Amino acid sequence: MFNLNSLFRSLPTVTSIMPVRYRARKCTRDRKEKINKKNRAANLAKARKYIPILKKKQLDKSSRTIETFPWRAPSDDVYIGLFYQMRKYTFLDAILAHKELHHPSMINVPDAPLNVRLEMDLTTDKKNKFVDKYHKIIELPYPYDHGEDRTILAFCESTKMMEEARNAGAMLVGGKDVIKSIERGLTVLPDFQYVLAHPDILTELPAIRGLLRKRYPTLQNGLLTLDLVGMIKHYIKGIKYNMQVDPYDETLGIVEMKIGQLSDDPTHLVENFETLFKDIMTKAPKKSKPSPFIIRCLTQTPSSKEKLNIDLSPFVKKEEEEESDSDSDDEDESNKKIRI
């Protein structure tokens, strides 16, 4: 008698039929990643050739066209702004002008947020190399509530430091026990935006290096620090800004950020802007022929279309003076060492 069970047992199982896929070697993965990167760059270059009409209008208003076009300087107090150069304000005068417009007797928004738009020249000495986009968290001298709920995972060995880190605002703080729970899958890493660590647990962290990937704490990315509590406060209370590259002009970088409200003290807003300006200037590339990194700055509020052009020369001069002072101090120290 024919038995169907014996027939099914003799058939190969699904697991034996399915092919086993192995991960490619690192050199192969790197080679394919380079090819994909070139393809993405080529596709982006093709996309830049075709510019929609609306985008053309936006580019016509960018600093690239405004600064190069020979606009006339106004010779009168009253003129049509469309046909003349944009008037440049000091940052303090711009704040006062916005305050006057948002006064209760006019548009009646005295607490409107003040936003700044900074445009950067991303070119370097190399023809096809530009400054990459980035994001950063900075501490303003007069911070405001950014409205973000930031989750932080902190690693350390000391129990005292764990308590301080929890009080500082870290969502989860631990040592070897947390590392083991991550390995077992009990703790999910995507629940945390930032991962910080103290050097005393550095020997245990490599166990989850593959899971953390780019978020692995190192000295280069600033996530590995001796002042763990201070860094937690920095990431929780700091203000985040993004430097974006224009999709149709890879030489133009844009930073848009809120620096406060019009109801704040104007001097506080100036100091906040100066802090942002200095932080952006740290990303300026070194060129054989010096040229301004920050091309233009505009101030605006969400409740108004008015944009005021800021005169950046005072901030640039102050930055140059500080650099020259630091260089002179370094020279003095080197001369002292030589004498000794």
C-alpha positions as a Markdown table, in Angstrom:
| # | Residue | x | y | z |
|---|---|---|---|---|
| 1 | Met | 0.0 | 0.0 | 0.0 |
| 2 | Phe | 1.3 | 3.4 | -1.0 |
| 3 | Asn | 2.0 | 5.6 | 2.0 |
| 4 | Leu | 1.9 | 9.4 | 1.5 |
| 5 | Asn | 3.6 | 10.2 | 4.8 |
| 6 | Ser | 6.8 | 8.4 | 3.6 |
| 7 | Leu | 6.7 | 10.4 | 0.4 |
| 8 | Phe | 6.5 | 13.7 | 2.1 |
| 9 | Arg | 9.3 | 12.8 | 4.5 |
| 10 | Ser | 11.5 | 12.0 | 1.6 |
| 11 | Leu | 11.0 | 15.5 | 0.0 |
| 12 | Pro | 13.5 | 18.2 | 0.8 |
| 13 | Thr | 12.6 | 20.7 | 3.5 |
| 14 | Val | 12.1 | 24.4 | 2.8 |
| 15 | Thr | 15.2 | 25.3 | 4.8 |
| 16 | Ser | 17.4 | 23.0 | 2.7 |
| 17 | Ile | 16.1 | 24.6 | -0.5 |
| 18 | Met | 16.5 | 28.3 | 0.5 |
| 19 | Pro | 19.9 | 29.7 | -0.3 |
| 20 | Val | 22.1 | 30.9 | 2.6 |
| 21 | Arg | 23.2 | 34.5 | 2.1 |
| 22 | Tyr | 26.5 | 35.7 | 3.6 |
| 23 | Arg | 27.6 | 39.2 | 4.1 |
| 24 | Ala | 30.1 | 40.5 | 1.5 |
| 25 | Arg | 33.6 | 41.3 | 2.5 |
| 26 | Lys | 34.4 | 44.8 | 3.7 |
| 27 | Cys | 36.5 | 45.7 | 0.7 |
| 28 | Thr | 33.5 | 44.7 | -1.5 |
| 29 | Arg | 31.1 | 46.7 | 0.5 |
| 30 | Asp | 33.4 | 49.7 | 0.4 |
| 31 | Arg | 33.8 | 49.4 | -3.4 |
| 32 | Lys | 30.0 | 49.2 | -3.9 |
| 33 | Glu | 29.5 | 52.2 | -1.5 |
| 34 | Lys | 31.9 | 54.3 | -3.6 |
| 35 | Ile | 30.0 | 53.3 | -6.8 |
| 36 | Asn | 26.7 | 54.2 | -5.2 |
| 37 | Lys | 28.1 | 57.5 | -4.0 |
| 38 | Lys | 29.3 | 58.4 | -7.5 |
| 39 | Asn | 25.9 | 57.5 | -9.0 |
| 40 | Arg | 24.1 | 59.6 | -6.4 |
| 41 | Ala | 26.4 | 62.5 | -7.2 |
| 42 | Ala | 25.8 | 62.1 | -10.9 |
| 43 | Asn | 22.0 | 62.0 | -10.4 |
| 44 | Leu | 22.2 | 65.1 | -8.3 |
| 45 | Ala | 24.2 | 66.9 | -11.0 |
| 46 | Lys | 21.6 | 66.0 | -13.6 |
| 47 | Ala | 18.8 | 67.2 | -11.3 |
| 48 | Arg | 20.6 | 70.6 | -10.9 |
| 49 | Lys | 20.6 | 71.1 | -14.6 |
| 50 | Tyr | 16.8 | 71.2 | -14.6 |
| 51 | Ile | 15.5 | 74.0 | -12.3 |
| 52 | Pro | 11.8 | 74.5 | -12.0 |
| 53 | Ile | 10.4 | 78.0 | -12.5 |
| 54 | Leu | 9.5 | 78.5 | -8.9 |
| 55 | Lys | 13.0 | 77.5 | -7.9 |
| 56 | Lys | 14.5 | 79.9 | -10.4 |
| 57 | Lys | 12.7 | 82.7 | -8.7 |
| 58 | Gln | 14.1 | 81.7 | -5.4 |
| 59 | Leu | 17.6 | 81.5 | -6.8 |
| 60 | Asp | 17.2 | 85.0 | -8.3 |
| 61 | Lys | 16.7 | 86.2 | -4.7 |
| 62 | Ser | 19.7 | 84.4 | -3.3 |
| 63 | Ser | 22.9 | 86.1 | -2.4 |
| 64 | Arg | 24.6 | 84.7 | -5.5 |
| 65 | Thr | 22.6 | 86.9 | -7.8 |
| 66 | Ile | 22.0 | 89.9 | -5.5 |
| 67 | Glu | 25.6 | 90.5 | -4.6 |
| 68 | Thr | 27.0 | 90.1 | -8.1 |
| 69 | Phe | 24.3 | 92.2 | -9.9 |
| 70 | Pro | 25.3 | 95.9 | -10.1 |
| 71 | Trp | 22.4 | 97.3 | -8.1 |
| 72 | Arg | 22.4 | 101.1 | -7.7 |
| 73 | Ala | 22.9 | 102.6 | -4.3 |
| 74 | Pro | 19.9 | 104.8 | -3.2 |
| 75 | Ser | 20.5 | 108.6 | -3.2 |
| 76 | Asp | 17.3 | 109.5 | -1.4 |
| 77 | Asp | 15.6 | 108.5 | 1.8 |
| 78 | Val | 12.5 | 107.2 | 0.0 |
| 79 | Tyr | 13.0 | 104.8 | -3.0 |
| 80 | Ile | 11.6 | 101.6 | -4.5 |
| 81 | Gly | 13.6 | 98.9 | -2.9 |
| 82 | Leu | 13.1 | 96.5 | -5.8 |
| 83 | Phe | 15.5 | 98.5 | -8.0 |
| 84 | Tyr | 18.2 | 99.4 | -5.5 |
| 85 | Gln | 20.7 | 97.7 | -3.1 |
| 86 | Met | 19.3 | 96.2 | 0.1 |
| 87 | Arg | 19.9 | 98.5 | 3.0 |
| 88 | Lys | 22.2 | 97.1 | 5.6 |
| 89 | Tyr | 21.3 | 97.4 | 9.2 |
| 90 | Thr | 23.3 | 96.8 | 12.3 |
| 91 | Phe | 21.9 | 93.8 | 14.2 |
| 92 | Leu | 20.6 | 96.1 | 17.0 |
| 93 | Asp | 18.9 | 98.4 | 14.6 |
| 94 | Ala | 17.3 | 95.5 | 12.9 |
| 95 | Ile | 15.9 | 94.2 | 16.2 |
| 96 | Leu | 14.5 | 97.7 | 16.9 |
| 97 | Ala | 12.9 | 97.9 | 13.5 |
| 98 | His | 11.2 | 94.5 | 13.9 |
| 99 | Lys | 10.0 | 95.6 | 17.3 |
| 100 | Glu | 8.5 | 98.7 | 15.9 |
| 101 | Leu | 6.6 | 96.7 | 13.2 |
| 102 | His | 5.3 | 94.2 | 15.8 |
| 103 | His | 4.2 | 96.8 | 18.3 |
| 104 | Pro | 0.6 | 96.5 | 19.6 |
| 105 | Ser | -0.3 | 99.7 | 17.6 |
| 106 | Met | 0.7 | 98.0 | 14.4 |
| 107 | Ile | 0.5 | 94.2 | 13.7 |
| 108 | Asn | 0.3 | 93.5 | 17.5 |
| 109 | Val | 2.7 | 90.5 | 17.8 |
| 110 | Pro | 5.2 | 91.7 | 20.4 |
| 111 | Asp | 6.4 | 88.2 | 21.4 |
| 112 | Ala | 7.1 | 87.1 | 17.8 |
| 113 | Pro | 10.2 | 84.8 | 17.4 |
| 114 | Leu | 13.2 | 86.4 | 15.7 |
| 115 | Asn | 14.7 | 84.1 | 13.1 |
| 116 | Val | 18.0 | 84.6 | 11.2 |
| 117 | Arg | 19.0 | 83.2 | 7.9 |
| 118 | Leu | 22.7 | 82.9 | 7.2 |
| 119 | Glu | 24.0 | 82.1 | 3.7 |
| 120 | Met | 27.5 | 80.5 | 3.4 |
| 121 | Asp | 30.0 | 80.1 | 0.5 |
| 122 | Leu | 30.9 | 76.4 | 0.6 |
| 123 | Thr | 33.6 | 76.5 | -2.0 |
| 124 | Thr | 37.2 | 75.4 | -1.2 |
| 125 | Asp | 40.5 | 75.6 | -2.9 |
| 126 | Lys | 39.6 | 72.3 | -4.7 |
| 127 | Lys | 37.3 | 72.8 | -7.6 |
| 128 | Asn | 34.9 | 69.9 | -6.9 |
| 129 | Lys | 35.1 | 69.8 | -3.1 |
| 130 | Phe | 32.7 | 71.7 | -0.9 |
| 131 | Val | 31.9 | 72.0 | 2.8 |
| 132 | Asp | 29.6 | 69.2 | 3.8 |
| 133 | Lys | 26.2 | 69.7 | 5.5 |
| 134 | Tyr | 26.2 | 69.2 | 9.2 |
| 135 | His | 24.0 | 69.7 | 12.3 |
| 136 | Lys | 25.2 | 70.9 | 15.7 |
| 137 | Ile | 24.0 | 71.8 | 19.2 |
| 138 | Ile | 25.3 | 75.0 | 20.7 |
| 139 | Glu | 24.8 | 76.7 | 24.1 |
| 140 | Leu | 23.5 | 80.2 | 23.8 |
| 141 | Pro | 24.3 | 82.7 | 26.5 |
| 142 | Tyr | 20.5 | 83.4 | 26.8 |
| 143 | Pro | 18.8 | 80.2 | 25.9 |
| 144 | Tyr | 15.1 | 79.6 | 25.3 |
| 145 | Asp | 12.8 | 76.6 | 25.4 |
| 146 | His | 13.4 | 74.7 | 22.1 |
| 147 | Gly | 10.3 | 72.5 | 22.7 |
| 148 | Glu | 12.1 | 69.2 | 21.9 |
| 149 | Asp | 11.9 | 66.1 | 24.0 |
| 150 | Arg | 15.5 | 64.7 | 23.7 |
| 151 | Thr | 16.2 | 61.2 | 25.0 |
| 152 | Ile | 19.7 | 60.4 | 26.2 |
| 153 | Leu | 21.4 | 57.1 | 27.0 |
| 154 | Ala | 24.4 | 57.5 | 29.2 |
| 155 | Phe | 27.1 | 54.9 | 30.1 |
| 156 | Cys | 29.3 | 55.1 | 33.2 |
| 157 | Glu | 30.6 | 52.9 | 36.0 |
| 158 | Ser | 30.4 | 55.1 | 39.0 |
| 159 | Thr | 27.1 | 54.9 | 40.9 |
| 160 | Lys | 27.5 | 58.5 | 42.1 |
| 161 | Met | 27.9 | 59.7 | 38.5 |
| 162 | Met | 24.8 | 57.6 | 37.5 |
| 163 | Glu | 22.7 | 59.5 | 40.0 |
| 164 | Glu | 24.0 | 62.8 | 38.8 |
| 165 | Ala | 23.4 | 61.9 | 35.2 |
| 166 | Arg | 19.8 | 60.9 | 36.0 |
| 167 | Asn | 19.2 | 64.2 | 37.8 |
| 168 | Ala | 20.7 | 66.0 | 34.8 |
| 169 | Gly | 18.0 | 64.6 | 32.6 |
| 170 | Ala | 19.3 | 61.4 | 31.0 |
| 171 | Met | 16.5 | 58.9 | 30.2 |
| 172 | Leu | 18.6 | 55.8 | 30.9 |
| 173 | Val | 21.9 | 55.5 | 32.8 |
| 174 | Gly | 23.8 | 52.4 | 33.4 |
| 175 | Gly | 26.9 | 50.3 | 32.9 |
| 176 | Lys | 27.5 | 46.6 | 32.1 |
| 177 | Asp | 23.9 | 45.7 | 32.9 |
| 178 | Val | 22.6 | 48.1 | 30.3 |
| 179 | Ile | 25.1 | 46.9 | 27.7 |
| 180 | Lys | 24.0 | 43.3 | 28.3 |
| 181 | Ser | 20.3 | 44.3 | 27.9 |
| 182 | Ile | 21.1 | 46.0 | 24.6 |
| 183 | Glu | 22.9 | 42.8 | 23.4 |
| 184 | Arg | 19.9 | 40.7 | 24.3 |
| 185 | Gly | 17.5 | 43.1 | 22.7 |
| 186 | Leu | 15.7 | 44.1 | 25.9 |
| 187 | Thr | 16.8 | 47.8 | 25.4 |
| 188 | Val | 16.0 | 49.3 | 22.0 |
| 189 | Leu | 18.6 | 51.8 | 20.8 |
| 190 | Pro | 16.3 | 53.7 | 18.4 |
| 191 | Asp | 14.4 | 55.0 | 21.5 |
| 192 | Phe | 17.4 | 57.2 | 22.3 |
| 193 | Gln | 18.5 | 60.2 | 20.2 |
| 194 | Tyr | 22.0 | 60.6 | 21.8 |
| 195 | Val | 24.4 | 58.1 | 23.3 |
| 196 | Leu | 27.0 | 59.5 | 25.7 |
| 197 | Ala | 29.7 | 57.7 | 27.7 |
| 198 | His | 32.3 | 58.2 | 30.3 |
| 199 | Pro | 35.9 | 56.9 | 29.7 |
| 200 | Asp | 35.7 | 54.6 | 32.7 |
| 201 | Ile | 33.4 | 52.2 | 30.8 |
| 202 | Leu | 35.3 | 52.4 | 27.5 |
| 203 | Thr | 36.5 | 48.8 | 27.8 |
| 204 | Glu | 33.0 | 47.4 | 27.9 |
| 205 | Leu | 31.5 | 49.5 | 25.0 |
| 206 | Pro | 33.1 | 47.6 | 22.0 |
| 207 | Ala | 30.6 | 44.8 | 22.7 |
| 208 | Ile | 27.8 | 47.0 | 21.2 |
| 209 | Arg | 29.9 | 48.9 | 18.7 |
| 210 | Gly | 28.1 | 47.2 | 15.8 |
| 211 | Leu | 24.7 | 48.1 | 17.2 |
| 212 | Leu | 25.6 | 51.8 | 17.8 |
| 213 | Arg | 27.4 | 52.3 | 14.5 |
| 214 | Lys | 27.8 | 56.0 | 13.9 |
| 215 | Arg | 26.5 | 56.9 | 17.4 |
| 216 | Tyr | 29.4 | 55.0 | 19.0 |
| 217 | Pro | 30.9 | 57.5 | 21.6 |
| 218 | Thr | 34.3 | 58.7 | 20.6 |
| 219 | Leu | 36.4 | 61.8 | 21.3 |
| 220 | Gln | 36.1 | 62.9 | 17.7 |
| 221 | Asn | 32.3 | 63.2 | 17.8 |
| 222 | Gly | 32.3 | 64.5 | 21.3 |
| 223 | Leu | 30.1 | 61.8 | 22.8 |
| 224 | Leu | 32.9 | 60.4 | 25.0 |
| 225 | Thr | 33.7 | 62.9 | 27.7 |
| 226 | Leu | 34.9 | 63.2 | 31.3 |
| 227 | Asp | 32.3 | 65.8 | 32.1 |
| 228 | Leu | 29.3 | 63.5 | 31.4 |
| 229 | Val | 26.8 | 65.5 | 33.5 |
| 230 | Gly | 27.8 | 68.7 | 31.7 |
| 231 | Met | 27.5 | 67.1 | 28.3 |
| 232 | Ile | 24.0 | 65.7 | 29.2 |
| 233 | Lys | 22.9 | 69.2 | 30.1 |
| 234 | His | 24.4 | 70.5 | 26.9 |
| 235 | Tyr | 22.4 | 68.1 | 24.8 |
| 236 | Ile | 19.2 | 68.7 | 26.7 |
| 237 | Lys | 19.2 | 72.5 | 26.9 |
| 238 | Gly | 21.3 | 73.3 | 23.9 |
| 239 | Ile | 19.9 | 74.8 | 20.7 |
| 240 | Lys | 20.2 | 72.7 | 17.5 |
| 241 | Tyr | 20.8 | 74.2 | 14.1 |
| 242 | Asn | 21.3 | 72.6 | 10.7 |
| 243 | Met | 23.5 | 73.7 | 7.9 |
| 244 | Gln | 21.7 | 72.6 | 4.7 |
| 245 | Val | 23.1 | 72.7 | 1.2 |
| 246 | Asp | 20.9 | 74.2 | -1.5 |
| 247 | Pro | 19.7 | 71.3 | -3.7 |
| 248 | Tyr | 20.3 | 73.3 | -6.9 |
| 249 | Asp | 23.4 | 75.2 | -5.9 |
| 250 | Glu | 26.0 | 73.0 | -4.1 |
| 251 | Thr | 28.2 | 76.0 | -3.3 |
| 252 | Leu | 25.5 | 77.7 | -1.2 |
| 253 | Gly | 24.9 | 76.7 | 2.4 |
| 254 | Ile | 21.9 | 77.9 | 4.5 |
| 255 | Val | 21.4 | 78.1 | 8.2 |
| 256 | Glu | 18.0 | 79.1 | 9.6 |
| 257 | Met | 17.6 | 79.4 | 13.3 |
| 258 | Lys | 15.6 | 81.1 | 16.0 |
| 259 | Ile | 17.7 | 83.2 | 18.4 |
| 260 | Gly | 15.0 | 84.5 | 20.7 |
| 261 | Gln | 11.9 | 86.6 | 20.8 |
| 262 | Leu | 11.4 | 90.2 | 20.1 |
| 263 | Ser | 10.2 | 90.7 | 23.7 |
| 264 | Asp | 13.7 | 89.7 | 24.9 |
| 265 | Asp | 16.4 | 92.2 | 25.7 |
| 266 | Pro | 18.0 | 93.4 | 22.4 |
| 267 | Thr | 21.5 | 93.0 | 23.9 |
| 268 | His | 20.7 | 89.3 | 24.7 |
| 269 | Leu | 19.6 | 88.7 | 21.1 |
| 270 | Val | 22.8 | 90.3 | 19.9 |
| 271 | Glu | 24.9 | 88.0 | 22.1 |
| 272 | Asn | 23.0 | 84.9 | 21.0 |
| 273 | Phe | 23.6 | 85.8 | 17.3 |
| 274 | Glu | 27.3 | 86.5 | 18.0 |
| 275 | Thr | 27.6 | 83.0 | 19.5 |
| 276 | Leu | 25.9 | 81.4 | 16.5 |
| 277 | Phe | 28.1 | 83.5 | 14.1 |
| 278 | Lys | 31.3 | 82.3 | 15.9 |
| 279 | Asp | 30.2 | 78.7 | 15.9 |
| 280 | Ile | 29.5 | 78.7 | 12.1 |
| 281 | Met | 32.8 | 80.4 | 11.4 |
| 282 | Thr | 34.6 | 77.4 | 13.0 |
| 283 | Lys | 33.5 | 75.4 | 9.9 |
| 284 | Ala | 35.0 | 78.0 | 7.4 |
| 285 | Pro | 37.6 | 76.3 | 5.1 |
| 286 | Lys | 41.1 | 77.6 | 4.9 |
| 287 | Lys | 41.7 | 79.1 | 1.4 |
| 288 | Ser | 44.8 | 80.4 | -0.3 |
| 289 | Lys | 42.8 | 83.5 | -1.3 |
| 290 | Pro | 40.8 | 84.7 | 1.7 |
| 291 | Ser | 37.1 | 85.2 | 1.0 |
| 292 | Pro | 34.1 | 85.7 | 3.3 |
| 293 | Phe | 32.6 | 82.4 | 4.4 |
| 294 | Ile | 29.2 | 83.9 | 5.6 |
| 295 | Ile | 28.0 | 85.9 | 2.6 |
| 296 | Arg | 24.7 | 87.3 | 3.9 |
| 297 | Cys | 22.4 | 87.4 | 6.9 |
| 298 | Leu | 18.7 | 88.2 | 6.9 |
| 299 | Thr | 16.4 | 88.6 | 9.9 |
| 300 | Gln | 12.7 | 87.8 | 9.7 |
| 301 | Thr | 9.7 | 86.9 | 11.9 |
| 302 | Pro | 7.0 | 84.4 | 11.0 |
| 303 | Ser | 4.3 | 87.0 | 11.3 |
| 304 | Ser | 5.8 | 89.4 | 8.7 |
| 305 | Lys | 7.4 | 89.2 | 5.2 |
| 306 | Glu | 9.9 | 91.9 | 6.0 |
| 307 | Lys | 13.5 | 90.8 | 5.7 |
| 308 | Leu | 16.3 | 93.0 | 6.9 |
| 309 | Asn | 19.8 | 92.6 | 5.6 |
| 310 | Ile | 22.5 | 92.6 | 8.4 |
| 311 | Asp | 25.9 | 94.3 | 8.2 |
| 312 | Leu | 28.3 | 91.5 | 9.3 |
| 313 | Ser | 31.4 | 93.6 | 9.2 |
| 314 | Pro | 31.5 | 94.3 | 13.0 |
| 315 | Phe | 31.2 | 90.5 | 13.8 |
| 316 | Val | 33.9 | 89.7 | 11.2 |
| 317 | Lys | 36.3 | 92.3 | 12.6 |
| 318 | Lys | 35.8 | 91.0 | 16.1 |
| 319 | Glu | 36.4 | 87.4 | 14.9 |
| 320 | Glu | 39.6 | 88.5 | 13.2 |
| 321 | Glu | 40.8 | 90.4 | 16.2 |
| 322 | Glu | 40.3 | 87.4 | 18.4 |
| 323 | Glu | 42.1 | 85.2 | 16.0 |
| 324 | Ser | 45.1 | 87.6 | 15.8 |
| 325 | Asp | 45.2 | 87.8 | 19.6 |
| 326 | Ser | 45.2 | 84.0 | 19.9 |
| 327 | Asp | 48.0 | 83.7 | 17.3 |
| 328 | Ser | 50.1 | 86.3 | 19.2 |
| 329 | Asp | 49.6 | 84.4 | 22.4 |
| 330 | Asp | 50.8 | 81.2 | 20.7 |
| 331 | Glu | 53.8 | 83.0 | 19.4 |
| 332 | Asp | 54.7 | 84.4 | 22.9 |
| 333 | Glu | 54.4 | 80.9 | 24.4 |
| 334 | Ser | 56.6 | 79.4 | 21.7 |
| 335 | Asn | 59.2 | 82.2 | 22.2 |
| 336 | Lys | 59.2 | 81.5 | 26.0 |
| 337 | Lys | 59.8 | 77.8 | 25.4 |
| 338 | Ile | 62.7 | 78.6 | 23.0 |
| 339 | Arg | 64.3 | 80.9 | 25.6 |
| 340 | Ile | 63.9 | 78.2 | 28.3 |
